[in-house]
Amino acid sequence: MNDQKQFHELFPNLEEGLYEELMQYGDIKEVPAGTALLKAGQTIRSTMLVLDGIVKLYQEDDEGNEFFMYNLQQGQACAVSMICTYQQEKSQVTAKAMTDVVLLTIPLEYMDKWLSKYKSWHYFVIKTYRSRYEELLKTINEIAFKNMDERLEFYLKKQVKQFGKHVKLTHQEIATDLNSSREVISRLMKKMERNGWIIINRNSFEWIKD
Amino acid sequence: MNDQKQFHELFPNLEEGLYEELMQYGDIKEVPAGTALLKAGQTIRSTMLVLDGIVKLYQEDDEGNEFFMYNLQQGQACAVSMICTYQQEKSQVTAKAMTDVVLLTIPLEYMDKWLSKYKSWHYFVIKTYRSRYEELLKTINEIAFKNMDERLEFYLKKQVKQFGKHVKLTHQEIATDLNSSREVISRLMKKMERNGWIIINRNSFEWIKD
DNA sequence: CTCTATCGGTGATTATGGTTACTTACAAAA
DNA sequence: TTTTGTAAGTAACCATAATCACCGATAGAG
């Protein structure tokens, strides 16, 4: 079975019985790009594993400002939904499908059941926490110690790593992610172009440095 | 036994056998205020539970700038050391005893053993991750969306919550925690004093608002 | 009691990045 | 082909906070 095979590759090192239960009780959902998967303040009833596509996690404040945290891609799980699922808590963050996305959603009750039943599930959960925690540490590092030009470079490189050299983002979208303004991003990107790091196109840019 | 009793209160809802093992294999360490408990780049071999005192967790960049993340107090555990312990990874953060501190350190091998053996330990680990992750989210919120005056207020309130109305910190120490400069903090605190929020003393301040 | 080190207060200046206000460029719809 | 909407470029200006320079206050050390 194709799904089964692909699943083994995306999430390696789980126990055989766990794969079966994941297939049996997990719910595969296909959502189009742009779908909101998690809203700040919402109560969460299931955990998400990403099978395909890219999901963006970001913070939103009361005035509607946004701040990019990190992306999830295939083979990764949403730590926030795990965390919240646990005690049916409310999310502090927002998640959005950046591309068409295929998800495996796992109802709350299995989260808990599998933790005692499958050691590999336990490790998976821990690993998910750890890597997301580390992403947040990196993000804090950026925002606490660096100026806008360095933060922009870090951000753009991250996008290039995920989407390839040719990234489809407007200056406005980038500005929103960095909680800056379009003019500032345009200025800085123009400078990067003059320095031969990128080529700016309408609605996209191409990374040519390194 | 006094230690045993106190331990039950600090870390409630663990299994009886786990309390015994914690007592047997955990190592109680008393360290004086100012001790570095975790250094960025260091490999970690044990997890820490805080029995008494306050431990500060902060980031440090290459140029020696600091940025305060959160404090741990009695009844809390260090998520970073749990995370790093797991795969013997290197710490990205620094931890320091802010007061005289009593710790229970747990060697790496028991971390893992207890996860399969005691369900309550499992929950404890998960809970620790969750609450620290949420602290980081709040920190990101502050730094991403707020100005210095609001961040300072948030920071000072946090200290008051932990140390009481009378907090012993110099302006320089506060500035370092917020990765700002002493002059900026002095100015803002003077304004808070004029507004009747605090009383400034040499080496300390008192919170009088609310 | 005096000296010295540290802490805190404050004005002036500067740098970073946010804001305002247009302009130009492009692409799809009419 | 003209219209219209959105993206991007740019200059001028402003706000926040970092930096520089200095002074006064206070607490310990001698």
XYZ file of C-alpha atoms (C1' of nucleotides) in Angstrom:
480
model
C 0.000 0.000 0.000
C 1.448 3.288 -1.137
C 0.370 5.471 1.778
C 1.733 2.946 4.229
C 5.076 2.805 2.511
C 5.459 6.533 2.264
C 4.484 6.858 5.880
C 7.300 4.569 6.977
C 9.758 6.787 5.188
C 8.428 10.023 6.591
C 8.220 8.776 10.147
C 10.880 6.129 10.535
C 11.656 4.029 13.590
C 8.145 3.617 14.944
C 6.876 0.256 16.112
C 4.970 -1.926 13.653
C 1.804 -1.924 15.723
C 1.936 1.843 15.971
C 2.044 2.238 12.192
C -1.071 0.105 12.010
C -2.876 2.090 14.659
C -1.848 5.361 13.049
C -3.372 4.138 9.782
C -6.447 2.830 11.505
C -7.298 5.688 13.847
C -5.532 8.632 12.271
C -7.515 10.717 9.858
C -5.917 11.818 6.605
C -6.981 15.297 5.621
C -6.098 17.211 2.498
C -6.387 20.945 2.814
C -5.770 23.620 0.190
C -3.101 26.319 0.535
C -4.213 29.150 2.757
C -6.340 27.092 5.138
C -6.112 28.089 8.805
C -5.310 24.921 10.703
C -5.036 26.356 14.175
C -6.259 29.684 15.475
C -5.023 31.525 18.552
C -7.535 31.043 21.332
C -9.019 27.912 19.816
C -9.316 24.700 21.822
C -7.576 21.821 20.138
C -8.908 18.304 19.945
C -6.324 16.569 17.822
C -2.654 16.419 16.968
C -1.336 16.921 13.457
C 1.430 15.130 11.592
C 2.434 16.676 8.291
C 2.516 14.165 5.415
C 2.952 16.679 2.633
C 3.183 20.413 2.102
C 4.288 23.228 4.398
C 2.520 24.594 7.446
C 3.464 27.956 8.890
C 3.298 28.595 12.627
C 3.137 32.187 13.801
C 2.099 34.377 16.683
C -0.626 36.961 16.381
C -1.198 39.808 18.813
C -4.415 41.604 19.725
C -3.950 44.269 17.027
C -3.547 41.666 14.298
C 0.228 41.937 14.022
C 1.915 38.707 13.070
C 5.254 37.177 13.861
C 6.678 34.136 12.085
C 7.930 31.301 14.278
C 8.758 28.389 12.005
C 7.470 26.125 9.246
C 6.591 22.459 9.518
C 7.206 20.163 6.590
C 6.609 16.515 5.829
C 7.760 14.186 8.557
C 7.237 16.783 11.260
C 4.525 17.134 13.850
C 2.937 20.103 15.519
C 4.254 20.464 19.064
C 1.697 23.120 19.853
C -1.195 20.851 19.086
C 0.416 18.085 21.133
C 0.916 20.450 24.020
C -2.566 21.853 23.874
C -4.258 18.573 23.158
C -2.905 17.281 26.390
C -5.021 19.276 28.708
C -7.417 20.654 26.154
C -5.756 23.997 26.438
C -6.076 26.950 24.163
C -3.580 27.653 21.468
C -1.471 30.801 21.688
C -0.395 30.492 18.102
C -1.812 30.289 14.611
C -1.043 27.681 11.960
C -1.721 28.046 8.257
C -1.201 25.830 5.221
C 1.321 27.584 2.971
C 0.918 25.036 0.192
C -1.678 22.335 -0.359
C -1.144 20.161 2.666
C -1.820 16.537 3.576
C -2.187 15.931 7.289
C -2.690 12.972 9.543
C -4.777 14.089 12.495
C -4.829 12.014 15.627
C -7.679 12.247 18.112
C -6.688 13.231 21.606
C -7.447 9.907 23.225
C -4.882 8.012 21.155
C -2.137 10.509 21.978
C -2.369 9.380 25.544
C -3.028 5.705 24.935
C -0.021 5.329 22.653
C 2.283 7.082 25.078
C 2.001 4.174 27.474
C 1.713 1.541 24.769
C 4.477 2.452 22.336
C 7.891 3.564 23.401
C 8.622 4.809 19.901
C 5.618 7.136 20.075
C 6.946 8.504 23.269
C 10.292 9.239 21.669
C 8.568 10.828 18.738
C 6.635 13.187 20.981
C 9.749 14.104 22.941
C 11.715 14.639 19.751
C 8.996 16.905 18.416
C 9.024 19.011 21.561
C 12.751 19.241 21.539
C 13.123 20.363 17.960
C 10.344 22.942 18.217
C 11.752 24.283 21.461
C 15.082 24.692 19.736
C 13.465 26.526 16.841
C 12.002 28.971 19.336
C 15.381 29.461 20.971
C 16.865 30.330 17.589
C 14.032 32.735 16.903
C 14.581 34.490 20.229
C 18.253 34.742 19.441
C 17.516 36.467 16.161
C 15.032 38.938 17.484
C 16.917 39.699 20.711
C 20.381 40.255 19.314
C 20.144 41.069 15.630
C 19.174 43.984 13.443
C 16.589 43.890 10.712
C 19.095 43.253 7.919
C 20.486 40.152 9.622
C 17.039 38.921 10.597
C 15.859 39.339 7.021
C 18.832 37.375 5.731
C 18.178 34.579 8.231
C 14.506 34.533 7.299
C 15.092 34.491 3.552
C 17.655 31.712 3.833
C 15.172 29.654 5.805
C 12.581 30.122 3.049
C 15.113 29.197 0.382
C 15.943 26.020 2.263
C 12.286 25.016 2.282
C 11.003 26.237 -1.074
C 14.143 26.263 -3.198
C 16.135 29.141 -4.699
C 13.059 30.665 -6.267
C 10.763 31.839 -3.453
C 7.284 33.179 -4.115
C 6.705 35.843 -1.473
C 5.815 39.509 -1.768
C 7.656 42.140 0.223
C 4.448 42.720 2.155
C 4.245 39.063 3.179
C 7.854 39.070 4.317
C 7.286 42.281 6.270
C 4.272 40.754 7.994
C 6.231 37.660 8.996
C 8.975 39.786 10.511
C 6.504 42.246 12.026
C 8.152 45.031 10.057
C 6.845 47.204 7.238
C 6.893 46.746 3.506
C 9.043 49.841 2.884
C 11.761 48.623 5.220
C 11.869 45.191 3.601
C 11.930 46.733 0.103
C 14.847 48.946 1.116
C 16.838 46.084 2.575
C 16.089 43.693 -0.267
C 17.098 46.309 -2.817
C 20.411 46.559 -0.993
C 20.774 42.778 -1.081
C 20.095 42.872 -4.822
C 22.732 45.593 -5.317
C 25.168 43.383 -3.393
C 24.391 40.493 -5.742
C 22.718 38.266 -3.163
C 19.296 38.061 -4.764
C 17.338 38.933 -7.868
C 14.012 40.620 -7.185
C 11.021 39.805 -9.347
C 7.404 40.785 -8.995
C 5.846 38.513 -6.352
C 9.040 36.551 -5.867
C 12.802 36.627 -5.559
C 15.671 34.356 -6.399
C 18.574 33.612 -4.051
C 21.850 33.673 -5.973
C 24.469 34.106 -3.235
C 26.698 31.183 -2.074
C 11.611 12.117 56.945
C 11.609 15.806 56.295
C 13.108 15.830 52.823
C 10.729 13.145 51.689
C 7.720 15.031 52.964
C 8.743 18.290 51.415
C 9.438 16.552 48.151
C 5.891 15.181 47.990
C 4.561 18.704 48.337
C 6.841 20.203 45.719
C 6.243 17.495 43.172
C 2.785 16.122 43.812
C 1.032 13.293 41.997
C 4.019 11.086 41.324
C 3.895 7.372 41.956
C 5.120 6.037 45.295
C 7.867 3.939 43.750
C 9.069 6.941 41.787
C 9.461 9.033 44.927
C 11.611 6.272 46.344
C 13.766 6.035 43.255
C 14.118 9.799 43.084
C 15.387 9.753 46.655
C 17.633 6.813 46.008
C 19.225 7.737 42.706
C 18.770 11.485 42.607
C 21.591 13.573 43.940
C 20.808 16.527 46.166
C 23.130 19.435 45.530
C 23.293 22.730 47.354
C 24.857 25.530 45.380
C 25.465 29.138 46.421
C 23.917 32.113 44.652
C 25.767 33.022 41.485
C 26.798 29.494 40.498
C 26.608 28.721 36.788
C 24.564 25.538 36.462
C 24.518 25.242 32.710
C 26.710 26.924 30.150
C 25.942 27.472 26.483
C 27.837 24.888 24.472
C 28.221 22.503 27.377
C 27.169 18.873 27.093
C 24.680 17.908 29.757
C 24.688 14.661 31.653
C 21.846 15.127 34.086
C 18.475 16.700 34.577
C 17.744 19.189 37.332
C 14.707 19.556 39.567
C 14.625 22.697 41.700
C 13.918 21.980 45.373
C 14.649 25.455 46.655
C 15.839 28.820 45.391
C 15.606 30.443 41.987
C 17.454 29.544 38.808
C 17.643 31.958 35.906
C 17.693 30.726 32.318
C 19.014 33.065 29.670
C 20.499 33.206 26.213
C 23.956 34.498 25.527
C 25.288 35.519 22.139
C 28.834 35.446 20.792
C 29.564 39.006 21.932
C 28.539 38.260 25.501
C 25.134 39.938 25.311
C 22.513 38.309 27.467
C 18.788 37.884 27.173
C 16.568 36.708 30.006
C 14.188 33.835 29.226
C 12.591 32.772 32.503
C 13.239 31.734 36.077
C 12.731 28.299 37.587
C 11.603 27.980 41.178
C 10.929 25.158 43.579
C 8.761 22.424 42.117
C 9.940 23.128 38.575
C 12.346 21.262 36.373
C 14.737 22.361 33.677
C 13.308 21.517 30.255
C 16.567 22.388 28.559
C 18.513 19.840 30.543
C 15.822 17.241 29.868
C 15.933 18.025 26.189
C 19.677 17.993 25.978
C 20.131 15.043 28.248
C 18.126 12.992 25.858
C 20.619 12.815 23.105
C 23.549 14.239 24.953
C 23.195 17.425 23.033
C 24.746 20.761 23.720
C 22.941 23.476 25.562
C 22.096 26.690 23.728
C 21.300 28.475 26.949
C 22.878 29.394 30.244
C 21.467 28.751 33.721
C 22.562 30.489 36.893
C 21.547 30.258 40.547
C 20.030 33.603 41.509
C 19.757 32.658 45.174
C 21.256 29.791 47.123
C 19.715 26.817 45.397
C 18.968 23.212 46.314
C 18.750 20.898 43.342
C 17.963 17.286 42.736
C 20.020 16.087 39.806
C 19.029 12.948 37.980
C 21.529 10.989 35.936
C 20.645 10.570 32.306
C 20.006 6.831 32.471
C 17.129 7.159 34.943
C 15.391 9.782 32.842
C 14.854 7.146 30.237
C 14.240 4.206 32.524
C 11.527 6.005 34.451
C 9.759 7.109 31.299
C 8.758 3.532 30.557
C 8.340 2.559 34.199
C 6.333 5.415 35.684
C 3.462 7.058 33.919
C 3.555 9.962 36.360
C 7.164 10.677 35.396
C 6.095 10.772 31.826
C 3.426 13.329 32.603
C 5.874 15.342 34.612
C 8.309 15.530 31.708
C 5.569 16.488 29.278
C 4.232 19.107 31.657
C 7.686 20.573 32.044
C 8.133 20.857 28.303
C 4.755 22.396 27.879
C 5.131 25.087 30.485
C 8.624 26.071 29.319
C 7.496 26.180 25.705
C 4.700 28.490 26.751
C 7.131 30.725 28.631
C 9.134 31.065 25.454
C 6.031 31.922 23.467
C 5.241 34.700 25.929
C 8.807 35.962 25.719
C 8.623 36.073 21.928
C 5.362 37.931 22.182
C 6.927 40.582 24.368
C 9.986 41.138 22.304
C 8.231 40.955 18.943
C 5.315 43.251 19.624
C 6.123 45.493 22.557
C 8.238 48.541 23.289
C 10.841 48.795 25.979
C 8.527 50.383 28.556
C 5.992 47.565 28.287
C 8.695 44.911 28.269
C 10.262 46.442 31.362
C 6.916 46.434 33.155
C 6.342 42.788 32.240
C 9.836 41.888 33.393
C 9.602 43.746 36.703
C 6.208 42.226 37.490
C 7.649 38.782 36.869
C 10.460 39.479 39.317
C 8.019 40.803 41.892
C 5.959 37.645 41.559
C 9.041 35.553 42.303
C 10.955 37.597 44.844
C 8.211 39.649 46.471
C 7.481 43.385 46.354
C 11.026 44.247 47.301
C 13.340 43.176 44.473
C 17.110 43.379 44.723
C 18.371 44.177 41.249
C 20.515 47.017 39.942
C 19.508 48.926 36.835
C 22.525 47.448 35.123
C 21.371 43.898 35.870
C 17.896 44.643 34.548
C 19.357 46.223 31.424
C 21.489 43.129 30.826
C 18.495 40.815 31.168
C 16.525 42.834 28.640
C 19.545 43.308 26.381
C 19.156 47.051 26.747
C 21.386 49.671 28.370
C 21.510 51.003 31.904
C 20.609 54.546 30.906
C 17.444 53.464 29.128
C 16.315 51.398 32.112
C 17.118 54.207 34.573
C 15.057 56.654 32.550
C 12.080 54.336 32.219
C 12.185 53.343 35.885
C 12.362 56.993 36.910
C 9.197 57.540 34.908
C 7.559 54.580 36.637
C 8.535 56.088 39.973
C 7.058 59.467 39.005
C 3.863 57.637 38.063
C 3.780 56.035 41.504
C 4.366 52.462 40.338
C 7.623 51.820 42.137
C 10.027 53.257 44.684
C 13.657 53.192 43.585
C 16.360 52.456 46.125
C 20.040 51.868 45.662
C 20.488 48.269 44.428
C 16.787 47.526 44.630
C 13.270 48.763 44.041
C 9.871 48.250 45.557
C 6.702 47.619 43.571
C 3.820 49.639 44.983
C 1.278 49.684 42.144
C -1.940 47.550 42.206
C 36.397 60.808 58.376
C 37.830 60.505 53.935
C 38.616 58.042 49.779
C 37.014 55.235 46.244
C 34.031 52.324 43.747
C 29.642 51.622 42.228
C 25.044 53.136 41.289
C 21.800 56.122 39.477
C 20.169 60.625 36.932
C 20.136 63.308 32.896
C 21.110 65.967 28.627
C 22.817 65.639 23.868
C 23.610 63.024 19.931
C 23.060 59.196 16.818
C 21.253 55.041 14.540
C 17.705 52.020 13.330
C 13.691 51.265 11.582
C 8.699 52.754 11.325
C 5.520 56.154 8.884
C 3.833 59.192 5.340
C 3.359 60.192 0.864
C 4.087 59.620 -3.671
C 5.784 57.432 -7.965
C 6.732 53.814 -11.183
C 6.026 49.203 -13.000
C 3.525 45.465 -14.286
C -0.240 42.277 -15.364
C -4.805 40.848 -15.862
C -9.535 42.330 -16.833
C -12.666 45.024 -19.482
C -5.822 49.253 -25.745
C -7.221 51.264 -21.809
C -8.334 50.648 -17.169
C -7.540 49.076 -12.686
C -5.388 46.866 -8.935
C -1.409 45.367 -6.759
C 3.670 45.294 -6.141
C 7.726 47.664 -5.556
C 11.000 51.981 -5.186
C 12.194 56.046 -2.863
C 12.556 60.371 -0.340
C 11.476 62.897 3.801
C 10.327 62.696 8.324
C 9.596 60.827 12.964
C 9.936 57.807 17.187
C 12.375 54.743 19.949
C 16.094 53.432 22.130
C 21.290 53.008 22.026
C 25.408 55.621 22.976
C 28.325 59.261 24.843
C 29.514 62.283 28.335
C 29.142 63.863 32.619
C 27.476 64.653 37.441
C 25.784 63.611 41.987
C 24.730 60.261 45.677
C 25.800 56.563 48.642
C 28.044 52.757 50.859
C 32.082 50.348 52.322
C 37.106 50.184 52.965
C 40.928 52.085 54.950
